[in-house]
Amino acid sequence: MKGRRFDCLSGEERRESNERSPMKLSFHIARGWSNGSAGAAGALDHAAFRRKRLKAENVIDSKRLERDLCEKPVSTFSHRALARVAGAFFLVSAFILGAAPPASAESAWEKLFREIGGAQKPSPGKDAEPAKAASPPASGAAAPPAGAPTVPAARPRVQKVTEYVQLTGNATSVNTVNLIARVEGYLEKIHFRDGQTVRKGDLLFTIQQQQYKDQLRQAESQVRALEAAVYYARTEASRYGALEKKGAAAQVVVDNWNFQAAKTQADLEAAKAQVDIAKLNLSYTEVRAPFDGQMTKHYMDPGNTVGGAGQRTVLADIVQLDPIYVVANLSEAELFTIRSNLKQKWPEYAELLKVPVEVGLQNQNNFPYRGTIEYVAPGLDPKTGTLFVRGILKNPTLSLLPGFFVQMRLPKGRVLPGALLVPDSALQSDQGGRFLLVLNQDDVVEQRYVQLGELDGNLRVILSGLNGDDRVVLSDFWRASPGTKVSPKLIKLDREGENP
């Protein structure tokens, strides 16, 4: 059974109880709990605990507390426990209320019931102090509104800039050679390690040599035999020529020896050619590096027969990496822009070879590798409508490898003497295009659409839409939405677009 607690009594019952004596008040409190056979002291302790806990959390709600205390069923005790709790409560009530005048006792109880059953109102003295501290100090000088966010801003950097056209291309090797077996034989030895860097003339492969050495000796022997035959034919032709003048020999014999001498001389020349061929075949048994480069893996192992009749056996590849080519395709529109800047005058071949080329990798924001134009196609490819361009640059550290995607930058033929540059990270975009956040004279943020130029390091060239005295918001864009008044923190840009 649920009992009615004292703080849930009606207002009339509370007023009547306040007019009674302390002892009667204690009896009245005990009577308020008797109907439910509940422990008055336990209920009072429970209410005090709840009041202290909620007061410490500063979330005392009168309605919540009243509902919680009035609707919560009370614990039941035995009659003996009830008697003990009632006696203890009488003593405590007499001690507390007897030590003060009736008016003080009434105010104490009223305060207790007001804190438990009514809404606790904060002290006006405590609330007045924070309100007073929160008010801004009076000042005659103009100051930004309270809460105005601080954002970094900077004026554009002004410097001389050369306009470039940026192309995406590839790095290719200047020379790539397939090393093949030019004579037939079995592969005797490999003289390099896969991937090794070699010099021009280094021995790479050795093919079976013995048969080619024998062929060379055979050809040389044939030459010596023919040299002897030529000597003999010339001697006989000379002897019979003298006899013919004396009438001791016929003219036909003289003509025969002259023929033999000439024929033998021709055979001698053919034999010498065979010697040269034999030497050449013998040299083919040693495969050497045609230039400085890097070897690929070998494709044939020692012991295999290579270079058979009609067989093109590739032993390995060698690639030249220094210098290296970079190739790209220039669109027709970009070509028209360059020709317009050059006043429709195309440079001569000697001048074209002096045009600088700047190259950067895909993971780089700058162009650290520099070279010159090496070749430009004489016309556009009708299939793609582009002009093939090739540059050459030194590659001593092998930073560029064949097949790398590269960014290739060529000058457009125009220089901007006073270009405006801002950090590329300050640019934003929406459906209207690329824009910057700019502060006006009142430090209010404005959205400004701009036309972009090329990227110079971390700085982007602004072709239109920005003035030299504008202040551009650099970061913290979430604080600087258009129309917001901010407190700018001016920063001076260095050559890399950062605060020095």
Short mmCIF file of N, CA, C and O in Angstrom, two decimals, residues 50-65 115 118-120:
data_model
loop_
_atom_site.label_atom_id
_atom_site.label_comp_id
_atom_site.label_asym_id
_atom_site.label_seq_id
_atom_site.Cartn_x
_atom_site.Cartn_y
_atom_site.Cartn_z
N ARG A 50 17.70 12.47 -1.74
CA ARG A 50 17.36 12.88 -3.09
C ARG A 50 17.55 14.38 -3.25
O ARG A 50 18.04 14.86 -4.29
N ARG A 51 17.18 15.17 -2.26
CA ARG A 51 17.33 16.62 -2.35
C ARG A 51 18.78 17.02 -2.43
O ARG A 51 19.17 17.85 -3.26
N LYS A 52 19.64 16.42 -1.62
CA LYS A 52 21.06 16.77 -1.63
C LYS A 52 21.72 16.38 -2.96
O LYS A 52 22.52 17.12 -3.50
N ARG A 53 21.37 15.20 -3.46
CA ARG A 53 21.99 14.76 -4.71
C ARG A 53 21.58 15.65 -5.87
O ARG A 53 22.41 16.10 -6.66
N LEU A 54 20.32 15.95 -6.01
CA LEU A 54 19.85 16.80 -7.10
C LEU A 54 20.33 18.23 -6.93
O LEU A 54 20.60 18.93 -7.90
N LYS A 55 20.43 18.70 -5.69
CA LYS A 55 20.94 20.06 -5.47
C LYS A 55 22.40 20.14 -5.85
O LYS A 55 22.85 21.15 -6.41
N ALA A 56 23.19 19.09 -5.56
CA ALA A 56 24.61 19.09 -5.95
C ALA A 56 24.77 19.10 -7.46
O ALA A 56 25.68 19.69 -8.00
N GLU A 57 23.85 18.44 -8.16
CA GLU A 57 23.91 18.45 -9.61
C GLU A 57 23.29 19.69 -10.23
O GLU A 57 23.34 19.89 -11.43
N ASN A 58 22.69 20.55 -9.38
CA ASN A 58 22.09 21.83 -9.84
C ASN A 58 20.98 21.58 -10.87
O ASN A 58 20.81 22.31 -11.83
N VAL A 59 20.28 20.50 -10.71
CA VAL A 59 19.19 20.18 -11.63
C VAL A 59 17.89 19.88 -10.87
O VAL A 59 17.09 19.04 -11.26
N ILE A 60 17.70 20.58 -9.73
CA ILE A 60 16.50 20.33 -8.93
C ILE A 60 15.28 20.83 -9.69
O ILE A 60 15.23 21.97 -10.09
N ASP A 61 14.37 19.99 -9.92
CA ASP A 61 13.12 20.32 -10.60
C ASP A 61 11.98 20.00 -9.63
O ASP A 61 11.82 18.86 -9.19
N SER A 62 11.21 21.02 -9.32
CA SER A 62 10.18 20.84 -8.29
C SER A 62 9.16 19.80 -8.70
O SER A 62 8.80 18.92 -7.91
N LYS A 63 8.72 19.86 -9.93
CA LYS A 63 7.69 18.92 -10.36
C LYS A 63 8.25 17.51 -10.41
O LYS A 63 7.60 16.56 -10.00
N ARG A 64 9.48 17.40 -10.94
CA ARG A 64 10.10 16.07 -11.01
C ARG A 64 10.30 15.50 -9.62
O ARG A 64 10.04 14.33 -9.36
N LEU A 65 10.77 16.33 -8.69
CA LEU A 65 11.03 15.85 -7.33
C LEU A 65 9.74 15.49 -6.62
O LEU A 65 9.64 14.48 -5.95
N GLU A 115 12.14 23.60 -0.63
CA GLU A 115 13.21 23.03 -1.45
C GLU A 115 12.82 21.67 -1.99
O GLU A 115 13.24 21.29 -3.08
N GLY A 118 8.68 22.59 -3.76
CA GLY A 118 8.54 23.73 -4.65
C GLY A 118 9.74 23.91 -5.52
O GLY A 118 10.73 23.21 -5.40
N ALA A 119 9.65 24.83 -6.47
CA ALA A 119 10.77 25.11 -7.38
C ALA A 119 11.81 25.92 -6.65
O ALA A 119 11.50 26.96 -6.06
N GLN A 120 13.05 25.46 -6.67
CA GLN A 120 14.15 26.19 -6.04
C GLN A 120 14.63 27.29 -6.96
O GLN A 120 15.02 27.02 -8.09
#
